[in-house]
Amino acid sequence: MDVKIEPSWKAELKEEFKKPYFLQIATFLKTEKALNKVIYPPGTLIFNAFNQTPFNKLKVVIIGQDPYHGAGQAHGLSFSVQNGIKPPPSLVNIYKEIQRDIGIAMPKEYGNLTNWAQQGVLLLNAALTVRDGEPFSHAKFGWADFTDSVIQKISDNKKGVVFLLWGKFAQDKQVLIDETKHHVLKAAHPSPFSADKGFFGCKHFSKTNEFLVKEGHQPIDWKLLTP
């Protein structure tokens, strides 16, 4: 099937798009639409993480679990929300750690992380869609197979990528990553339920940039371009 996605990713993932599990995803989403289910993010933004962060420019991966399931929030980037939406609690805690770690004061009313994505930070959710008001409602319909393949291809076909694995769910993906070629940083999830159990104080933002500089890459400017 023809999937509209950034060309360097299309070249990497073309075989995935032919596999039975991916056809199952497409059929499932069509069925949801036929049943008038509201799905987030909008169809044009399902592959936004890939379109904002081409494979050939990717330097960092931040793995999330599920898109936000409230109206107007999700736009295809993990932990990020659309303009006009206040940062959710986990993102607020990410902002707090950035300020503690590297001294950048983050915006209180703005949660769009597109600026990170355009610098090479792949903001990858394990499931790329969700039903309105129903967290994890699409998690078991093939998306995990797809995003696991994405992580595997990054591990196999790139070198020196920094993977940020926050919480047990993300850390379960560690088996897909060749740590002789890449850098893995682990911490508790930034959720209010766990941030004080090891996310605060992890210094992942400064450590990421240290790794990138060692690899000969430009460090990430963690400031956000607010309107």
PDB file of C-alpha atoms in Angstrom:
ATOM      1  CA  MET A   1       0.000   0.000   0.000  1.00  0.00           C
ATOM      2  CA  ASP A   2       1.111   3.580  -0.630  1.00  0.00           C
ATOM      3  CA  VAL A   3       1.870   5.373   2.642  1.00  0.00           C
ATOM      4  CA  LYS A   4       2.510   9.112   2.581  1.00  0.00           C
ATOM      5  CA  ILE A   5       5.690   9.503   4.614  1.00  0.00           C
ATOM      6  CA  GLU A   6       8.985  11.378   4.302  1.00  0.00           C
ATOM      7  CA  PRO A   7      11.127   9.855   1.474  1.00  0.00           C
ATOM      8  CA  SER A   8      14.135   8.654   3.527  1.00  0.00           C
ATOM      9  CA  TRP A   9      11.736   6.831   5.894  1.00  0.00           C
ATOM     10  CA  LYS A  10       9.779   5.442   2.965  1.00  0.00           C
ATOM     11  CA  ALA A  11      12.975   3.880   1.655  1.00  0.00           C
ATOM     12  CA  GLU A  12      13.747   2.352   5.073  1.00  0.00           C
ATOM     13  CA  LEU A  13      10.224   1.091   5.788  1.00  0.00           C
ATOM     14  CA  LYS A  14       8.895   0.099   2.368  1.00  0.00           C
ATOM     15  CA  GLU A  15       8.964  -3.615   3.225  1.00  0.00           C
ATOM     16  CA  GLU A  16       7.090  -3.005   6.497  1.00  0.00           C
ATOM     17  CA  PHE A  17       4.228  -1.390   4.615  1.00  0.00           C
ATOM     18  CA  LYS A  18       3.699  -4.643   2.689  1.00  0.00           C
ATOM     19  CA  LYS A  19       3.512  -6.911   5.732  1.00  0.00           C
ATOM     20  CA  PRO A  20       0.230  -8.442   6.984  1.00  0.00           C
ATOM     21  CA  TYR A  21       0.344  -6.616  10.332  1.00  0.00           C
ATOM     22  CA  PHE A  22       0.505  -3.230   8.571  1.00  0.00           C
ATOM     23  CA  LEU A  23      -2.418  -4.105   6.330  1.00  0.00           C
ATOM     24  CA  GLN A  24      -4.239  -5.059   9.539  1.00  0.00           C
ATOM     25  CA  ILE A  25      -3.558  -1.563  10.929  1.00  0.00           C
ATOM     26  CA  ALA A  26      -4.930   0.052   7.773  1.00  0.00           C
ATOM     27  CA  THR A  27      -8.059  -2.138   7.833  1.00  0.00           C
ATOM     28  CA  PHE A  28      -8.616  -1.442  11.522  1.00  0.00           C
ATOM     29  CA  LEU A  29      -8.385   2.341  11.038  1.00  0.00           C
ATOM     30  CA  LYS A  30     -10.846   2.191   8.129  1.00  0.00           C
ATOM     31  CA  THR A  31     -13.252   0.214  10.309  1.00  0.00           C
ATOM     32  CA  GLU A  32     -12.946   2.755  13.123  1.00  0.00           C
ATOM     33  CA  LYS A  33     -13.696   5.537  10.651  1.00  0.00           C
ATOM     34  CA  ALA A  34     -16.710   3.644   9.263  1.00  0.00           C
ATOM     35  CA  LEU A  35     -18.026   3.339  12.839  1.00  0.00           C
ATOM     36  CA  ASN A  36     -17.652   7.139  13.231  1.00  0.00           C
ATOM     37  CA  LYS A  37     -15.024   6.762  15.959  1.00  0.00           C
ATOM     38  CA  VAL A  38     -12.986   9.900  16.618  1.00  0.00           C
ATOM     39  CA  ILE A  39      -9.276   9.099  16.249  1.00  0.00           C
ATOM     40  CA  TYR A  40      -6.236  11.137  17.288  1.00  0.00           C
ATOM     41  CA  PRO A  41      -4.067  12.472  15.843  1.00  0.00           C
ATOM     42  CA  PRO A  42      -5.739  13.545  12.565  1.00  0.00           C
ATOM     43  CA  GLY A  43      -4.842  11.304   9.625  1.00  0.00           C
ATOM     44  CA  THR A  44      -2.403  13.799   8.116  1.00  0.00           C
ATOM     45  CA  LEU A  45      -0.393  13.824  11.381  1.00  0.00           C
ATOM     46  CA  ILE A  46      -0.162  10.077  12.107  1.00  0.00           C
ATOM     47  CA  PHE A  47       3.364   9.977  10.634  1.00  0.00           C
ATOM     48  CA  ASN A  48       4.306  13.487  11.765  1.00  0.00           C
ATOM     49  CA  ALA A  49       7.302  12.280  13.815  1.00  0.00           C
ATOM     50  CA  PHE A  50       8.804  10.749  10.666  1.00  0.00           C
ATOM     51  CA  ASN A  51       7.997  13.741   8.476  1.00  0.00           C
ATOM     52  CA  GLN A  52       9.571  16.193  10.939  1.00  0.00           C
ATOM     53  CA  THR A  53      12.657  14.024  11.584  1.00  0.00           C
ATOM     54  CA  PRO A  54      13.960  12.400   8.376  1.00  0.00           C
ATOM     55  CA  PHE A  55      15.846   9.134   8.863  1.00  0.00           C
ATOM     56  CA  ASN A  56      19.045  10.615   7.482  1.00  0.00           C
ATOM     57  CA  LYS A  57      18.960  13.497  10.020  1.00  0.00           C
ATOM     58  CA  LEU A  58      17.936  11.487  13.094  1.00  0.00           C
ATOM     59  CA  LYS A  59      20.240  11.804  16.129  1.00  0.00           C
ATOM     60  CA  VAL A  60      18.063  11.147  19.208  1.00  0.00           C
ATOM     61  CA  VAL A  61      15.008   8.947  19.929  1.00  0.00           C
ATOM     62  CA  ILE A  62      12.518   9.653  22.746  1.00  0.00           C
ATOM     63  CA  ILE A  63      10.011   6.808  23.096  1.00  0.00           C
ATOM     64  CA  GLY A  64       6.492   7.460  24.351  1.00  0.00           C
ATOM     65  CA  GLN A  65       3.637   5.005  24.748  1.00  0.00           C
ATOM     66  CA  ASP A  66       0.369   6.326  23.344  1.00  0.00           C
ATOM     67  CA  PRO A  67      -0.891   9.562  21.736  1.00  0.00           C
ATOM     68  CA  TYR A  68      -2.824  11.946  23.951  1.00  0.00           C
ATOM     69  CA  HIS A  69      -6.520  11.016  23.790  1.00  0.00           C
ATOM     70  CA  GLY A  70      -8.099  14.449  24.301  1.00  0.00           C
ATOM     71  CA  ALA A  71      -9.342  16.790  21.582  1.00  0.00           C
ATOM     72  CA  GLY A  72      -6.684  18.983  19.990  1.00  0.00           C
ATOM     73  CA  GLN A  73      -3.748  17.525  21.911  1.00  0.00           C
ATOM     74  CA  ALA A  74      -1.983  14.857  19.832  1.00  0.00           C
ATOM     75  CA  HIS A  75      -0.122  15.755  16.662  1.00  0.00           C
ATOM     76  CA  GLY A  76       2.069  12.713  16.114  1.00  0.00           C
ATOM     77  CA  LEU A  77       5.013  13.630  18.343  1.00  0.00           C
ATOM     78  CA  SER A  78       5.514  11.860  21.681  1.00  0.00           C
ATOM     79  CA  PHE A  79       5.018  14.090  24.763  1.00  0.00           C
ATOM     80  CA  SER A  80       4.212  17.070  22.502  1.00  0.00           C
ATOM     81  CA  VAL A  81       0.889  18.917  22.167  1.00  0.00           C
ATOM     82  CA  GLN A  82      -0.467  21.240  19.528  1.00  0.00           C
ATOM     83  CA  ASN A  83      -0.314  25.037  19.794  1.00  0.00           C
ATOM     84  CA  GLY A  84      -2.888  26.450  22.188  1.00  0.00           C
ATOM     85  CA  ILE A  85      -2.802  23.394  24.499  1.00  0.00           C
ATOM     86  CA  LYS A  86      -1.141  23.685  27.910  1.00  0.00           C
ATOM     87  CA  PRO A  87       1.722  21.252  28.554  1.00  0.00           C
ATOM     88  CA  PRO A  88       0.376  18.061  30.214  1.00  0.00           C
ATOM     89  CA  PRO A  89       1.885  16.954  33.558  1.00  0.00           C
ATOM     90  CA  SER A  90       4.614  14.685  32.112  1.00  0.00           C
ATOM     91  CA  LEU A  91       5.789  17.442  29.793  1.00  0.00           C
ATOM     92  CA  VAL A  92       5.787  19.932  32.674  1.00  0.00           C
ATOM     93  CA  ASN A  93       8.149  17.574  34.503  1.00  0.00           C
ATOM     94  CA  ILE A  94      10.349  17.277  31.407  1.00  0.00           C
ATOM     95  CA  TYR A  95      10.537  21.071  31.392  1.00  0.00           C
ATOM     96  CA  LYS A  96      11.484  21.079  35.100  1.00  0.00           C
ATOM     97  CA  GLU A  97      14.333  18.647  34.466  1.00  0.00           C
ATOM     98  CA  ILE A  98      15.605  20.701  31.515  1.00  0.00           C
ATOM     99  CA  GLN A  99      15.721  23.777  33.738  1.00  0.00           C
ATOM    100  CA  ARG A 100      17.508  21.881  36.526  1.00  0.00           C
ATOM    101  CA  ASP A 101      19.913  20.203  34.103  1.00  0.00           C
ATOM    102  CA  ILE A 102      20.886  22.967  31.688  1.00  0.00           C
ATOM    103  CA  GLY A 103      19.297  26.112  33.099  1.00  0.00           C
ATOM    104  CA  ILE A 104      16.808  26.828  30.323  1.00  0.00           C
ATOM    105  CA  ALA A 105      13.506  28.239  31.578  1.00  0.00           C
ATOM    106  CA  MET A 106      10.753  26.484  29.617  1.00  0.00           C
ATOM    107  CA  PRO A 107       7.393  27.983  28.580  1.00  0.00           C
ATOM    108  CA  LYS A 108       4.444  27.445  30.930  1.00  0.00           C
ATOM    109  CA  GLU A 109       1.706  27.713  28.289  1.00  0.00           C
ATOM    110  CA  TYR A 110       3.350  26.045  25.272  1.00  0.00           C
ATOM    111  CA  GLY A 111       3.982  22.358  24.628  1.00  0.00           C
ATOM    112  CA  ASN A 112       4.782  22.000  20.926  1.00  0.00           C
ATOM    113  CA  LEU A 113       8.104  20.131  20.580  1.00  0.00           C
ATOM    114  CA  THR A 114       8.373  20.428  16.785  1.00  0.00           C
ATOM    115  CA  ASN A 115      11.615  22.401  17.173  1.00  0.00           C
ATOM    116  CA  TRP A 116      13.252  19.368  18.777  1.00  0.00           C
ATOM    117  CA  ALA A 117      11.956  17.082  16.029  1.00  0.00           C
ATOM    118  CA  GLN A 118      13.355  19.311  13.305  1.00  0.00           C
ATOM    119  CA  GLN A 119      16.799  19.144  14.929  1.00  0.00           C
ATOM    120  CA  GLY A 120      16.860  15.333  14.734  1.00  0.00           C
ATOM    121  CA  VAL A 121      14.927  14.187  17.830  1.00  0.00           C
ATOM    122  CA  LEU A 122      12.512  11.420  16.785  1.00  0.00           C
ATOM    123  CA  LEU A 123       9.530  11.750  19.148  1.00  0.00           C
ATOM    124  CA  LEU A 124       8.184   8.242  18.669  1.00  0.00           C
ATOM    125  CA  ASN A 125       5.062   6.852  20.304  1.00  0.00           C
ATOM    126  CA  ALA A 126       4.782   3.055  20.374  1.00  0.00           C
ATOM    127  CA  ALA A 127       1.199   3.331  19.081  1.00  0.00           C
ATOM    128  CA  LEU A 128       0.571   6.034  16.496  1.00  0.00           C
ATOM    129  CA  THR A 129      -3.194   6.403  16.954  1.00  0.00           C
ATOM    130  CA  VAL A 130      -5.788   6.311  19.743  1.00  0.00           C
ATOM    131  CA  ARG A 131      -9.569   6.545  20.071  1.00  0.00           C
ATOM    132  CA  ASP A 132     -10.995   9.698  21.656  1.00  0.00           C
ATOM    133  CA  GLY A 133     -11.078   9.360  25.432  1.00  0.00           C
ATOM    134  CA  GLU A 134      -9.823   5.771  25.416  1.00  0.00           C
ATOM    135  CA  PRO A 135      -6.105   5.435  26.232  1.00  0.00           C
ATOM    136  CA  PHE A 136      -4.324   2.417  24.709  1.00  0.00           C
ATOM    137  CA  SER A 137      -7.400   1.641  22.567  1.00  0.00           C
ATOM    138  CA  HIS A 138      -5.265   1.130  19.436  1.00  0.00           C
ATOM    139  CA  ALA A 139      -2.171  -0.305  21.120  1.00  0.00           C
ATOM    140  CA  LYS A 140      -2.910  -3.950  20.267  1.00  0.00           C
ATOM    141  CA  PHE A 141      -3.721  -3.597  16.580  1.00  0.00           C
ATOM    142  CA  GLY A 142      -0.267  -3.844  15.015  1.00  0.00           C
ATOM    143  CA  TRP A 143       1.331  -0.532  15.898  1.00  0.00           C
ATOM    144  CA  ALA A 144       3.823  -2.121  18.307  1.00  0.00           C
ATOM    145  CA  ASP A 145       5.084  -4.362  15.484  1.00  0.00           C
ATOM    146  CA  PHE A 146       5.576  -1.308  13.297  1.00  0.00           C
ATOM    147  CA  THR A 147       7.298   0.911  15.844  1.00  0.00           C
ATOM    148  CA  ASP A 148       9.486  -1.965  17.094  1.00  0.00           C
ATOM    149  CA  SER A 149      10.618  -2.383  13.477  1.00  0.00           C
ATOM    150  CA  VAL A 150      11.363   1.345  13.322  1.00  0.00           C
ATOM    151  CA  ILE A 151      13.592   1.092  16.419  1.00  0.00           C
ATOM    152  CA  GLN A 152      15.298  -2.008  15.011  1.00  0.00           C
ATOM    153  CA  LYS A 153      16.016  -0.282  11.687  1.00  0.00           C
ATOM    154  CA  ILE A 154      17.472   2.751  13.450  1.00  0.00           C
ATOM    155  CA  SER A 155      19.683   0.418  15.493  1.00  0.00           C
ATOM    156  CA  ASP A 156      20.773  -1.609  12.462  1.00  0.00           C
ATOM    157  CA  ASN A 157      21.248   1.153   9.897  1.00  0.00           C
ATOM    158  CA  LYS A 158      22.528   4.120  11.875  1.00  0.00           C
ATOM    159  CA  LYS A 159      25.366   4.702  14.349  1.00  0.00           C
ATOM    160  CA  GLY A 160      25.748   6.850  17.454  1.00  0.00           C
ATOM    161  CA  VAL A 161      22.051   7.547  18.073  1.00  0.00           C
ATOM    162  CA  VAL A 162      21.052   8.510  21.639  1.00  0.00           C
ATOM    163  CA  PHE A 163      17.979   6.624  22.904  1.00  0.00           C
ATOM    164  CA  LEU A 164      16.133   8.105  25.895  1.00  0.00           C
ATOM    165  CA  LEU A 165      14.131   5.366  27.615  1.00  0.00           C
ATOM    166  CA  TRP A 166      11.842   6.784  30.292  1.00  0.00           C
ATOM    167  CA  GLY A 167       9.853   4.279  32.329  1.00  0.00           C
ATOM    168  CA  LYS A 168       9.471   0.509  32.080  1.00  0.00           C
ATOM    169  CA  PHE A 169       7.488   0.550  28.842  1.00  0.00           C
ATOM    170  CA  ALA A 170      10.227   2.391  26.957  1.00  0.00           C
ATOM    171  CA  GLN A 171      12.967   0.383  28.671  1.00  0.00           C
ATOM    172  CA  ASP A 172      11.421  -2.843  27.398  1.00  0.00           C
ATOM    173  CA  LYS A 173      12.506  -1.623  23.920  1.00  0.00           C
ATOM    174  CA  GLN A 174      16.163  -1.755  24.967  1.00  0.00           C
ATOM    175  CA  VAL A 175      16.479  -5.311  23.582  1.00  0.00           C
ATOM    176  CA  LEU A 176      15.984  -3.863  20.068  1.00  0.00           C
ATOM    177  CA  ILE A 177      18.993  -1.542  20.367  1.00  0.00           C
ATOM    178  CA  ASP A 178      22.607  -2.508  19.627  1.00  0.00           C
ATOM    179  CA  GLU A 179      24.414  -0.820  22.504  1.00  0.00           C
ATOM    180  CA  THR A 180      27.803  -1.410  20.910  1.00  0.00           C
ATOM    181  CA  LYS A 181      26.780   1.190  18.279  1.00  0.00           C
ATOM    182  CA  HIS A 182      24.405   3.482  20.161  1.00  0.00           C
ATOM    183  CA  HIS A 183      23.953   5.288  23.481  1.00  0.00           C
ATOM    184  CA  VAL A 184      21.089   4.350  25.827  1.00  0.00           C
ATOM    185  CA  LEU A 185      20.014   6.589  28.721  1.00  0.00           C
ATOM    186  CA  LYS A 186      17.380   5.236  31.134  1.00  0.00           C
ATOM    187  CA  ALA A 187      15.327   6.916  33.843  1.00  0.00           C
ATOM    188  CA  ALA A 188      11.926   6.769  35.502  1.00  0.00           C
ATOM    189  CA  HIS A 189       8.973   8.092  33.499  1.00  0.00           C
ATOM    190  CA  PRO A 190       8.374  11.864  33.831  1.00  0.00           C
ATOM    191  CA  SER A 191       4.777  11.235  34.954  1.00  0.00           C
ATOM    192  CA  PRO A 192       3.840  12.875  38.294  1.00  0.00           C
ATOM    193  CA  PHE A 193       3.518   9.315  39.676  1.00  0.00           C
ATOM    194  CA  SER A 194       7.169   8.465  39.054  1.00  0.00           C
ATOM    195  CA  ALA A 195       9.233  11.566  38.186  1.00  0.00           C
ATOM    196  CA  ASP A 196      10.673  11.781  41.697  1.00  0.00           C
ATOM    197  CA  LYS A 197      11.799   8.141  41.487  1.00  0.00           C
ATOM    198  CA  GLY A 198      14.690   8.864  39.143  1.00  0.00           C
ATOM    199  CA  PHE A 199      13.572  11.155  36.339  1.00  0.00           C
ATOM    200  CA  PHE A 200      14.346  14.324  38.249  1.00  0.00           C
ATOM    201  CA  GLY A 201      18.117  14.579  38.376  1.00  0.00           C
ATOM    202  CA  CYS A 202      18.747  12.214  35.428  1.00  0.00           C
ATOM    203  CA  LYS A 203      20.459  15.012  33.440  1.00  0.00           C
ATOM    204  CA  HIS A 204      19.511  13.323  30.168  1.00  0.00           C
ATOM    205  CA  PHE A 205      19.486  16.574  28.204  1.00  0.00           C
ATOM    206  CA  SER A 206      23.067  17.549  28.957  1.00  0.00           C
ATOM    207  CA  LYS A 207      24.204  13.921  28.663  1.00  0.00           C
ATOM    208  CA  THR A 208      22.533  13.605  25.258  1.00  0.00           C
ATOM    209  CA  ASN A 209      24.420  16.620  23.985  1.00  0.00           C
ATOM    210  CA  GLU A 210      27.705  15.287  25.378  1.00  0.00           C
ATOM    211  CA  PHE A 211      27.184  12.061  23.416  1.00  0.00           C
ATOM    212  CA  LEU A 212      26.238  13.950  20.254  1.00  0.00           C
ATOM    213  CA  VAL A 213      29.338  16.138  20.415  1.00  0.00           C
ATOM    214  CA  LYS A 214      31.510  13.013  20.878  1.00  0.00           C
ATOM    215  CA  GLU A 215      29.867  11.565  17.756  1.00  0.00           C
ATOM    216  CA  GLY A 216      30.688  14.736  15.817  1.00  0.00           C
ATOM    217  CA  HIS A 217      27.078  15.979  15.708  1.00  0.00           C
ATOM    218  CA  GLN A 218      25.591  19.347  16.543  1.00  0.00           C
ATOM    219  CA  PRO A 219      24.069  19.281  20.038  1.00  0.00           C
ATOM    220  CA  ILE A 220      20.300  19.770  20.433  1.00  0.00           C
ATOM    221  CA  ASP A 221      19.102  23.252  21.355  1.00  0.00           C
ATOM    222  CA  TRP A 222      16.414  22.284  23.878  1.00  0.00           C
ATOM    223  CA  LYS A 223      14.797  25.726  23.843  1.00  0.00           C
ATOM    224  CA  LEU A 224      11.408  25.859  22.122  1.00  0.00           C
ATOM    225  CA  LEU A 225      10.410  28.280  19.382  1.00  0.00           C
ATOM    226  CA  THR A 226       7.250  29.749  20.862  1.00  0.00           C
ATOM    227  CA  PRO A 227       4.902  31.848  18.713  1.00  0.00           C
TER     228      PRO A 227
END
